[in-house]
Tab-separated table of C-alpha atoms in Angstrom:
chain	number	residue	atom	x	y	z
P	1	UNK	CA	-42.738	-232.846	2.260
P	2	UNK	CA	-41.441	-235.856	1.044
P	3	UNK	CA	-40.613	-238.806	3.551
P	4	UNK	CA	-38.439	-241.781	3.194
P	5	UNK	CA	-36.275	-240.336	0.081
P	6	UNK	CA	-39.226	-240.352	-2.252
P	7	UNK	CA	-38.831	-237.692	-4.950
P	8	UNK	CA	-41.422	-234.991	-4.865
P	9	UNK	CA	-42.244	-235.502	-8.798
P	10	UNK	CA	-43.033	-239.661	-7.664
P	11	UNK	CA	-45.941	-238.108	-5.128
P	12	UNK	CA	-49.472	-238.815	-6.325
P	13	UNK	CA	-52.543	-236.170	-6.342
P	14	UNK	CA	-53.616	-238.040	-3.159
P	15	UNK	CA	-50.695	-237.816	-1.086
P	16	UNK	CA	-50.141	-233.911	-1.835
P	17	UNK	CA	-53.681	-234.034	-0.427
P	18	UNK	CA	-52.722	-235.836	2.152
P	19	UNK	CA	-49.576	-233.480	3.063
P	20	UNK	CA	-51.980	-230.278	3.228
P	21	UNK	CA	-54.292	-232.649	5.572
P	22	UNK	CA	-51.188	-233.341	8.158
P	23	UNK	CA	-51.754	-236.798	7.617
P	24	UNK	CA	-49.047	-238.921	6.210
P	25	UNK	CA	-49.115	-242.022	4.411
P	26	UNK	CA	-46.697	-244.707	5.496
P	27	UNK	CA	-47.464	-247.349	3.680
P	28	UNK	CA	-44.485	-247.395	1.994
P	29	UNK	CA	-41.781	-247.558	4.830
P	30	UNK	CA	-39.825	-249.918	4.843
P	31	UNK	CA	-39.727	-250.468	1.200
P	32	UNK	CA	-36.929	-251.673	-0.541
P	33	UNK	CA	-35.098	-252.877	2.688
P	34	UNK	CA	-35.879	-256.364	2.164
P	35	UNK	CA	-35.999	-258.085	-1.485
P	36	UNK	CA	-39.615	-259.484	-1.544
P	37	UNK	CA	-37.661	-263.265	-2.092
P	38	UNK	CA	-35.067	-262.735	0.848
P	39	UNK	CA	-36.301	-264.609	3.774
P	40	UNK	CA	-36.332	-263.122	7.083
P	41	UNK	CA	-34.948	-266.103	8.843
P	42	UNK	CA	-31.220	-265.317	10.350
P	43	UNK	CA	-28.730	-267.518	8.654
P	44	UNK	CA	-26.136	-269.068	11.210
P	45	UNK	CA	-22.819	-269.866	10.662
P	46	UNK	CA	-19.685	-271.029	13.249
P	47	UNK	CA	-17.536	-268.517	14.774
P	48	UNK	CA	-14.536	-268.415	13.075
P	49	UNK	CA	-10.680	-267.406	14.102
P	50	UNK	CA	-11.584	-263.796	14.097
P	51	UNK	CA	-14.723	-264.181	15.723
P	52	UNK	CA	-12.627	-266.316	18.510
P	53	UNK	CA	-9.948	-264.332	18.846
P	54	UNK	CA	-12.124	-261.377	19.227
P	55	UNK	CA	-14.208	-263.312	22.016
P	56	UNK	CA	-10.671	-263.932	23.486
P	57	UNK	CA	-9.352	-260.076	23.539
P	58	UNK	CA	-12.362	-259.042	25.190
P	59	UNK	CA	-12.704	-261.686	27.913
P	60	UNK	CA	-8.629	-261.342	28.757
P	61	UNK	CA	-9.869	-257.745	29.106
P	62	UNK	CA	-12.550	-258.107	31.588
P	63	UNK	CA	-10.458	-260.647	33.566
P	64	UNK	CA	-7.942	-257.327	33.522
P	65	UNK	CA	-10.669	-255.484	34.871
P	66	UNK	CA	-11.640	-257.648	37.919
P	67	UNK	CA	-14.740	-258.328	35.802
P	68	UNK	CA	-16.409	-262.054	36.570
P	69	UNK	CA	-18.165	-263.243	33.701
P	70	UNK	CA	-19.681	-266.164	35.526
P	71	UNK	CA	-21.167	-263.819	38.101
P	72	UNK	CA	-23.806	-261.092	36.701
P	73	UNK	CA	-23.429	-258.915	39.756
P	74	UNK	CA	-19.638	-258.630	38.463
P	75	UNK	CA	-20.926	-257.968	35.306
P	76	UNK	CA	-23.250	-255.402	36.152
P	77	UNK	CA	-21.182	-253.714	38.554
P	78	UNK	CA	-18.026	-253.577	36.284
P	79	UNK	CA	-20.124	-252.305	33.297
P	80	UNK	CA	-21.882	-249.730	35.628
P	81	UNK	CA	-18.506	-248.398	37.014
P	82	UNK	CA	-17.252	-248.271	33.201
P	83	UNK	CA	-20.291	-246.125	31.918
P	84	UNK	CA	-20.288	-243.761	35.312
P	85	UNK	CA	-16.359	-243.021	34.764
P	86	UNK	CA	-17.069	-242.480	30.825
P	87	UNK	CA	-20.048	-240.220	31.383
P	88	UNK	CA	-18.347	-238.123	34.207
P	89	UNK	CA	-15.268	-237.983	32.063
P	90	UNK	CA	-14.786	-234.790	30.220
P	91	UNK	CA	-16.146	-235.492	26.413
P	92	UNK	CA	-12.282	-234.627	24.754
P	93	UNK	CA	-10.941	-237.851	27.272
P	94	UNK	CA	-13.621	-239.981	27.142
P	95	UNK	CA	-12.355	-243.642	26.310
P	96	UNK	CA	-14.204	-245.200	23.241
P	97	UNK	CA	-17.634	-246.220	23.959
P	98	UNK	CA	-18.113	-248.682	21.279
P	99	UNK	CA	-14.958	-250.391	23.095
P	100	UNK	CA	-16.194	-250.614	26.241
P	101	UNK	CA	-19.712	-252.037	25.142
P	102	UNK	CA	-18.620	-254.483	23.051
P	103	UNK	CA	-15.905	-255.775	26.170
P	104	UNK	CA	-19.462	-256.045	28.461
P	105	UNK	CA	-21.520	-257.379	25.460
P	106	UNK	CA	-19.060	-260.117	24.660
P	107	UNK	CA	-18.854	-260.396	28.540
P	108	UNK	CA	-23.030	-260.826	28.571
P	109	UNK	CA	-22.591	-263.389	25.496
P	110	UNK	CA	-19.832	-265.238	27.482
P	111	UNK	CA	-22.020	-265.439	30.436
P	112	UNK	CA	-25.029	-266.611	27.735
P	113	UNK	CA	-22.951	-269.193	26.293
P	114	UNK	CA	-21.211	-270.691	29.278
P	115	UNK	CA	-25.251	-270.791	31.484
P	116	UNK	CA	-27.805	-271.640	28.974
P	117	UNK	CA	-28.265	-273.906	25.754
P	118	UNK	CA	-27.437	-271.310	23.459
P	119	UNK	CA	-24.278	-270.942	21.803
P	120	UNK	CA	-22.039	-268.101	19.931
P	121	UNK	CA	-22.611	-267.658	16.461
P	122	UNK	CA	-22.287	-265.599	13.570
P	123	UNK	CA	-25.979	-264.340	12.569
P	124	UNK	CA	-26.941	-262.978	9.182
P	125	UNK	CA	-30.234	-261.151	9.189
P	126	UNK	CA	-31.633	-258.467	7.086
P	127	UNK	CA	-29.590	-256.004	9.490
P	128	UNK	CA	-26.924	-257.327	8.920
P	129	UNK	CA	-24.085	-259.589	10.864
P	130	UNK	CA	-23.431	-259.998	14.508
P	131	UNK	CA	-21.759	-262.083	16.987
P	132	UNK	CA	-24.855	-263.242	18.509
P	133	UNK	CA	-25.669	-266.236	20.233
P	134	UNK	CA	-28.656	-269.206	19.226
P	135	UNK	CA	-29.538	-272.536	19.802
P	136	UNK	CA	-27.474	-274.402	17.086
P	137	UNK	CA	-27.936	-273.775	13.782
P	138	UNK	CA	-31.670	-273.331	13.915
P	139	UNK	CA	-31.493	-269.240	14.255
P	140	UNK	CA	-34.992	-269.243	15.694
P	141	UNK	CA	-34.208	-267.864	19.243
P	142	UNK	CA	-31.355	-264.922	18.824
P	143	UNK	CA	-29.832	-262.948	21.618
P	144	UNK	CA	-27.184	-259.721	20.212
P	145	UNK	CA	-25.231	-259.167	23.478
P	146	UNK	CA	-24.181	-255.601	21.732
P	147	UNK	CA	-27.648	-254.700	21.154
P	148	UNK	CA	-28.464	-255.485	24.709
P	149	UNK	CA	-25.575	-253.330	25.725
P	150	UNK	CA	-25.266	-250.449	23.276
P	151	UNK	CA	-29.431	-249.507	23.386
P	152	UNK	CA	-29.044	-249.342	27.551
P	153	UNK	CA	-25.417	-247.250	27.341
P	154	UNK	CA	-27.032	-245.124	24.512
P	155	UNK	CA	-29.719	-244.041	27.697
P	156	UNK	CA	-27.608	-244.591	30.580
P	157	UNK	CA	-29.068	-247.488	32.136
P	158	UNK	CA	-27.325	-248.863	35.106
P	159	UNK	CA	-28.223	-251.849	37.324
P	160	UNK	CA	-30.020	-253.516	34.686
P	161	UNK	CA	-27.569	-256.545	33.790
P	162	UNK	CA	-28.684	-258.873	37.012
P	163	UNK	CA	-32.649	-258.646	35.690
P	164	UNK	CA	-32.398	-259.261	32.312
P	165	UNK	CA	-29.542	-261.555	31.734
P	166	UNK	CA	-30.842	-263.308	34.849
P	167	UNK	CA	-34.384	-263.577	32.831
P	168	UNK	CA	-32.608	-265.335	29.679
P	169	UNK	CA	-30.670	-267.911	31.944
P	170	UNK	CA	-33.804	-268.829	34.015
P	171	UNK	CA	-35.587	-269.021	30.764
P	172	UNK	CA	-32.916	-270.848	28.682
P	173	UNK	CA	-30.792	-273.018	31.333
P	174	UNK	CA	-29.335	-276.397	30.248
P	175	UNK	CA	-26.775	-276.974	33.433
């Protein structure tokens, strides 16, 4: 069996022998994601208009909502009450997900940016670009609200908004 898309005639004597053994040989995972000269430092750039604008749509939305982006409990509680009425809505009327967490991770961000010395951002890493937020330019501490978000709706955490956000300010306060 051949694992991460190698091609069965690219499989050394060894490794067939390593197949009939159960054992597999990951040594080469991973490669070819990153060019051996790209660094793995984010680059960070400005928001721009779209980046704003999309900051804006979502926070106007939360404000819609009830949703208090300067108080976590209102953040946890309205992002709680969002993922309870998608998951107990029948799967054909289920509003979009990806909608919903990116209004509460740009809701997180908000809270990140407005409560601690980071700022938004757009960072560029070898997975590609997010709305994240940093300290400056210097892309050595990154937070990416949506990750926060998406990985804990993906396995239906509730409740969890007040401890970890909480964490970041306590850790990262400037006011």
């Amino acid at each position: 069996m051949a694992w991460f898309g190698r091609r069965r005639d690219e499989a050394s004597e060894a490794e067939d022998a390593d197949e009939d053994s159960g054992a597999l040989d990951l040594s080469a995972a991973g490669a070819g994601l990153v060019d051996d000269g790209e660094s793995l430092r984010p680059v960070v750039a400005p928001l721009g208009a779209e980046e704003r604008s999309r900051i804006d749509a979502a926070l106007a939305a939360l404000a819609q909502e009830g949703v208090d982006v300067d108080d976590l409990g209102s953040l946890s509680a309205g992002l709680d009450a969002a993922y309870r009425a998608w998951e107990q809505s029948p799967e054909a009327t289920r509003p979009d997900h990806a909608a919903v967490v990116e209004r509460f991770a740009i809701g997180i961000g908000e809270h990140l940016e407005r409560h601690t010395d980071l700022d938004w951002q757009v960072v560029t890493d070898v997975f590609g670009t997010d709305l994240a937020l940093t300290e400056g330019f210097k892309g050595t501490f990154v937070v990416v609200p949506h990750n926060l978000v998406a990985g804990r709706w993906m396995r239906g955490e509730t409740g969890w908004v007040p401890a970890v956000v909480g964490h970041m300010v306590r850790r990262r306060n400037r006011r």
